[in-house]
PDB file of C-alpha atoms in Angstrom:
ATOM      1  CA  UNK A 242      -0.319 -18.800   7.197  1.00 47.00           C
ATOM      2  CA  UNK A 243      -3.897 -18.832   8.093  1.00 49.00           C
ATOM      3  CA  UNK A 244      -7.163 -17.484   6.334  1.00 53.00           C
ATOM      4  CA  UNK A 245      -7.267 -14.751   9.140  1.00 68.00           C
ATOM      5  CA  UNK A 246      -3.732 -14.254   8.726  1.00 80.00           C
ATOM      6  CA  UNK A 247      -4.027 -12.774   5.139  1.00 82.00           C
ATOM      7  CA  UNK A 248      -6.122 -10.315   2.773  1.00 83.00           C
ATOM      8  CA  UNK A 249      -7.493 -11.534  -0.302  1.00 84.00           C
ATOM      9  CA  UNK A 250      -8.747  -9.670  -3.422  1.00 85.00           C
ATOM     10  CA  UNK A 251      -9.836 -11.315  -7.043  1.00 87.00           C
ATOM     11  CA  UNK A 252      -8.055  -9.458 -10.045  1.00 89.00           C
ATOM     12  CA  UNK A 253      -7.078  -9.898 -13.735  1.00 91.00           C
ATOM     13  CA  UNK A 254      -3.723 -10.249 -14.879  1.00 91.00           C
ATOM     14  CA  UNK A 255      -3.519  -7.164 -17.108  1.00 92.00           C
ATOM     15  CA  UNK A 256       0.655  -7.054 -17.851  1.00 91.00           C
ATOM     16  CA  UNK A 257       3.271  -9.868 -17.498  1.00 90.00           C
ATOM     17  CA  UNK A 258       6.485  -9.036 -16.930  1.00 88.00           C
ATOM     18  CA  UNK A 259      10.001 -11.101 -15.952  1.00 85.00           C
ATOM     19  CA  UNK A 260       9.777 -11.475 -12.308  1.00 84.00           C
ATOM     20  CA  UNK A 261       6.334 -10.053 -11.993  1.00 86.00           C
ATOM     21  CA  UNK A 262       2.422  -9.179 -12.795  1.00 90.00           C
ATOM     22  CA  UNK A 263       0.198  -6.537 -12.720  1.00 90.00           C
ATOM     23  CA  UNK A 264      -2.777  -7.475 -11.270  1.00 91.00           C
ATOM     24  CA  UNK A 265      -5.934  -5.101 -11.363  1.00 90.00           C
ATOM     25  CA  UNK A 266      -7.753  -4.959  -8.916  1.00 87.00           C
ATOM     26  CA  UNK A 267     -11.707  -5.885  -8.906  1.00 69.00           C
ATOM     27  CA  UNK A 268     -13.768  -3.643  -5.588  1.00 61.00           C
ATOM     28  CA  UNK A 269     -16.239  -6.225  -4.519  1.00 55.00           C
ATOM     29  CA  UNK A 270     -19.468  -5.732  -2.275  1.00 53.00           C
ATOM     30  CA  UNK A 271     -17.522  -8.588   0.081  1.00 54.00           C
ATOM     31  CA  UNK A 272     -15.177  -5.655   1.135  1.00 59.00           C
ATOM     32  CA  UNK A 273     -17.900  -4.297   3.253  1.00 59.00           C
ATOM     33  CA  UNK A 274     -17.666  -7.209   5.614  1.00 59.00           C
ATOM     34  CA  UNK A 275     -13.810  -8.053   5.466  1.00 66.00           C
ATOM     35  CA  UNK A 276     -12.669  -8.183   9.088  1.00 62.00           C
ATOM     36  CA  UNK A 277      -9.479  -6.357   7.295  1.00 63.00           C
ATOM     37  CA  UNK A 278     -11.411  -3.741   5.265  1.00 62.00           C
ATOM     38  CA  UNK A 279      -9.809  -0.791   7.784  1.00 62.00           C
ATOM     39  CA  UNK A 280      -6.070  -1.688   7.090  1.00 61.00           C
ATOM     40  CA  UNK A 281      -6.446  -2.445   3.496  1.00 64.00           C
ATOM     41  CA  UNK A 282      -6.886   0.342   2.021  1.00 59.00           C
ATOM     42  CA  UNK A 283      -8.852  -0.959  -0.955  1.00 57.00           C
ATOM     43  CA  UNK A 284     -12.109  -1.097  -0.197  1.00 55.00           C
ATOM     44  CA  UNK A 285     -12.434   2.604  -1.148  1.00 55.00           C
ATOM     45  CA  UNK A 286     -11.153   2.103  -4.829  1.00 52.00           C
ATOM     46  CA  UNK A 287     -12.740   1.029  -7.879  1.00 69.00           C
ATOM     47  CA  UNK A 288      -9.945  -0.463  -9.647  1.00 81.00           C
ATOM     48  CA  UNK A 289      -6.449  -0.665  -8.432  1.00 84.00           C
ATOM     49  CA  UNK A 290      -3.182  -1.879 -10.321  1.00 85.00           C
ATOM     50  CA  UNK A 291      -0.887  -4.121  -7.971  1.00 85.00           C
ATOM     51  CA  UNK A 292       2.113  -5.467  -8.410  1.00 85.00           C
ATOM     52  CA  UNK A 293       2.665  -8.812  -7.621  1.00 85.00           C
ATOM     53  CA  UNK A 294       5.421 -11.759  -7.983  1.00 83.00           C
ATOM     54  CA  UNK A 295       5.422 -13.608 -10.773  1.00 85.00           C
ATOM     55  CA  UNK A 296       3.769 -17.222  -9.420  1.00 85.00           C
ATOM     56  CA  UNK A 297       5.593 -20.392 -10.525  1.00 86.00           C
ATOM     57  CA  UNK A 298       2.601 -21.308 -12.742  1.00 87.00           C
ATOM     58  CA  UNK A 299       2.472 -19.696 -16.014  1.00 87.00           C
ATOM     59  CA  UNK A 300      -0.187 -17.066 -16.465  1.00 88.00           C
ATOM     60  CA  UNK A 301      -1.006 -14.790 -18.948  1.00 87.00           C
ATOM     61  CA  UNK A 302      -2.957 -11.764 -19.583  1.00 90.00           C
ATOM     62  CA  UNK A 303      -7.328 -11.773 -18.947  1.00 89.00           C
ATOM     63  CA  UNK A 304      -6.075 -14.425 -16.168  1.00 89.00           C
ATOM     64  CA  UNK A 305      -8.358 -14.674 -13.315  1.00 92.00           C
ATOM     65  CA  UNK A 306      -6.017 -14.670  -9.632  1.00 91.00           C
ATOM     66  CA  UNK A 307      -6.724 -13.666  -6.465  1.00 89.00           C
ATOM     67  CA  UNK A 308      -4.156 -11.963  -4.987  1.00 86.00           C
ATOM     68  CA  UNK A 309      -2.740 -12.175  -1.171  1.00 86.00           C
ATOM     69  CA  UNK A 310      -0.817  -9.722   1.112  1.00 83.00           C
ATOM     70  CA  UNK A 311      -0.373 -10.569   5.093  1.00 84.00           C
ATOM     71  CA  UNK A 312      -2.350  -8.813   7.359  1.00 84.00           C
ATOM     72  CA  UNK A 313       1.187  -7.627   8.710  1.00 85.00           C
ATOM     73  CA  UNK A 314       2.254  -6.031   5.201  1.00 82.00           C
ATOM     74  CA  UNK A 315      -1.125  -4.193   5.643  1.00 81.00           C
ATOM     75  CA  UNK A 316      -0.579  -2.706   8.764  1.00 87.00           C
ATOM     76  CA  UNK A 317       2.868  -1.568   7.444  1.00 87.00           C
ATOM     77  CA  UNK A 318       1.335  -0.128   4.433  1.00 85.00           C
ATOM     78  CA  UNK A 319      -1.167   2.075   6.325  1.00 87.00           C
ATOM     79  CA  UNK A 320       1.868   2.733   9.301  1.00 92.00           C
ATOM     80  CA  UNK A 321       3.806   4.453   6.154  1.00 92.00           C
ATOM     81  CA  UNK A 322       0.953   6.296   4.323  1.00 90.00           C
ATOM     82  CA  UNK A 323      -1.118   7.477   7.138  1.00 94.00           C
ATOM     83  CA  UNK A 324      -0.054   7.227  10.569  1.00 96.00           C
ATOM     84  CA  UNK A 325       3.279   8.158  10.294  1.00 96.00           C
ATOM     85  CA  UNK A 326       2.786  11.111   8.398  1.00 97.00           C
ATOM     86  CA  UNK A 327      -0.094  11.992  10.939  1.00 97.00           C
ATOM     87  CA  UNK A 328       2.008  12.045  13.598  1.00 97.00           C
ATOM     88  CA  UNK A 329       4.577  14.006  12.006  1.00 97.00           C
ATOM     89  CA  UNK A 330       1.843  17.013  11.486  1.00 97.00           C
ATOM     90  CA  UNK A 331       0.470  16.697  14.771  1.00 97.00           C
ATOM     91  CA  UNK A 332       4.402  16.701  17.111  1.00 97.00           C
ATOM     92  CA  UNK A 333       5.650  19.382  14.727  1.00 97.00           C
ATOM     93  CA  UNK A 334       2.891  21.639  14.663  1.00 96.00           C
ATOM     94  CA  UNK A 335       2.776  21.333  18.546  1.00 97.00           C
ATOM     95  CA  UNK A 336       6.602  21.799  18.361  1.00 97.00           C
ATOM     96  CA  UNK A 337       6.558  25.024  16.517  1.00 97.00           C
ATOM     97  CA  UNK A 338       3.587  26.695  17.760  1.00 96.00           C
ATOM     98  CA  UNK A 339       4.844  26.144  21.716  1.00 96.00           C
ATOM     99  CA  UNK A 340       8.323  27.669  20.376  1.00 97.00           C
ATOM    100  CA  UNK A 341       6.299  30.853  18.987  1.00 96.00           C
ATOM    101  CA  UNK A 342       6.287  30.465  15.505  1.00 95.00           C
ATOM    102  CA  UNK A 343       3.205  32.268  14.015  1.00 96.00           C
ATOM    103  CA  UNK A 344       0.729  29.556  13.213  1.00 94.00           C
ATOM    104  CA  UNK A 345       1.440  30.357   9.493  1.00 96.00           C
ATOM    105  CA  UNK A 346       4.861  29.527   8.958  1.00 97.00           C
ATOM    106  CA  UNK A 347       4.313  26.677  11.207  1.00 96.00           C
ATOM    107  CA  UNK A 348       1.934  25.421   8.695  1.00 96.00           C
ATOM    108  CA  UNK A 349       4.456  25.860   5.545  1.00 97.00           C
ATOM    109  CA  UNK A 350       6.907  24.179   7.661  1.00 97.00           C
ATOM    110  CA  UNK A 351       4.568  21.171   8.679  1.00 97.00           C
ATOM    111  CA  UNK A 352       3.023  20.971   4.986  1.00 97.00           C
ATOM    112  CA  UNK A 353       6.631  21.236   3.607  1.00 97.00           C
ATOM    113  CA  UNK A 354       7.734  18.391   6.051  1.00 97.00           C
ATOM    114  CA  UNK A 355       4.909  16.116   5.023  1.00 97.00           C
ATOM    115  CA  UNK A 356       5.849  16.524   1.109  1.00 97.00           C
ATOM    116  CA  UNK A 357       9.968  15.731   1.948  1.00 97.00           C
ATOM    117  CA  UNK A 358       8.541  12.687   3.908  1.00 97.00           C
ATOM    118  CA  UNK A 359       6.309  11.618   0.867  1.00 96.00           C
ATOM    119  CA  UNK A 360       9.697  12.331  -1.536  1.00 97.00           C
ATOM    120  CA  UNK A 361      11.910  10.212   0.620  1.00 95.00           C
ATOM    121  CA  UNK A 362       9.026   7.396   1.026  1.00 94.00           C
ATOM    122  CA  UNK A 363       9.002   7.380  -3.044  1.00 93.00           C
ATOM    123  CA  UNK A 364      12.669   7.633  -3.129  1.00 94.00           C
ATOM    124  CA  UNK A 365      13.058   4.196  -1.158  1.00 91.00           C
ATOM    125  CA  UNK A 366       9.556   2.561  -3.048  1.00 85.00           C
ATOM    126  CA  UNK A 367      12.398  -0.190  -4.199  1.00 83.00           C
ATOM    127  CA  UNK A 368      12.920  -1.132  -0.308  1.00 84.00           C
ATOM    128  CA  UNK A 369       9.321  -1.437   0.356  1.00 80.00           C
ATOM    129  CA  UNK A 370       9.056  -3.630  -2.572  1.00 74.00           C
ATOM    130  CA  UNK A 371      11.594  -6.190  -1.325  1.00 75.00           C
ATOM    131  CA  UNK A 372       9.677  -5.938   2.065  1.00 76.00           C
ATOM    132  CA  UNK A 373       5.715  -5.552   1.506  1.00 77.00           C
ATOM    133  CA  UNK A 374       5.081  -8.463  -1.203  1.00 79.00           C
ATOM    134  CA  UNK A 375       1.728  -9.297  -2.567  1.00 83.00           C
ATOM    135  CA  UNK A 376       1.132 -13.157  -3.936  1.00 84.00           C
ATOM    136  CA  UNK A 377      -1.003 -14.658  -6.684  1.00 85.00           C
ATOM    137  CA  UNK A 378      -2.784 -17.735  -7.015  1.00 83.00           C
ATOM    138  CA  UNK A 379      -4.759 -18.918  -9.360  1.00 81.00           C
ATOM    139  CA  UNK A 380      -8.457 -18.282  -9.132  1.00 74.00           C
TER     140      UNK A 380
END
């Protein structure tokens, strides 16, 4: 996989666990000119917790890594949290407004869809572990 292919952040190992590590993550001035800075999400944050696999290397706790995600798990990431649930407030508020439902109940009914979406999205977090997989390497 190329460089341009993948997202990289630095982190400490703060938790090691059986078939994986908590990695927090570090917000570096470098975000600012990351060509992937608009699909990753964590530019915006201070310090983030991510779960990675467990590298074949032994680490431990106050490790320096870097951790990698594809530019493709990205993009799937921010499909999920934002543009899917986007374009489930924008077609069902059209939806219900052009069938004549007063603008308020519409809104309960979008704002009520959104939170079920958000539910189910939680409910199947153990999928989208198995699919969207960040990597460590040693820094």
């Amino acid at each position: 996989m190329a460089a341009k292919d993948t997202i990289e952040h630095d982190g400490i190992v703060i938790k090691v666990e059986d078939n994986a590590i908590i990695v927090q993550i570090q917000n570096q001035s470098a975000c600012a000119s990351c060509h992937s800075k608009g699909a990753c999400g964590l530019s915006e944050v201070a310090q983030k917790n991510i779960t990675a696999e467990k590298p074949k290397v032994p680490v431990a706790v106050g490790d320096k890594v870097i951790v990698t995600a594809s530019t493709r798990n990205a993009m799937l990431s921010v499909a999920f949290a934002y543009i899917i649930p986007s374009a489930l407030i924008i077609v069902l508020l059209a939806l219900l407004i052009t069938a004549g439902t007063s603008e308020v109940i519409a809104a309960a009914i979008v704002l009520l869809a959104v939170a079920v979406y958000f539910v189910i999205l939680y409910l199947c977090r153990n999928s989208f572990t198995r699919k969207i997989k960040f990597k460590v390497k040693i820094a």
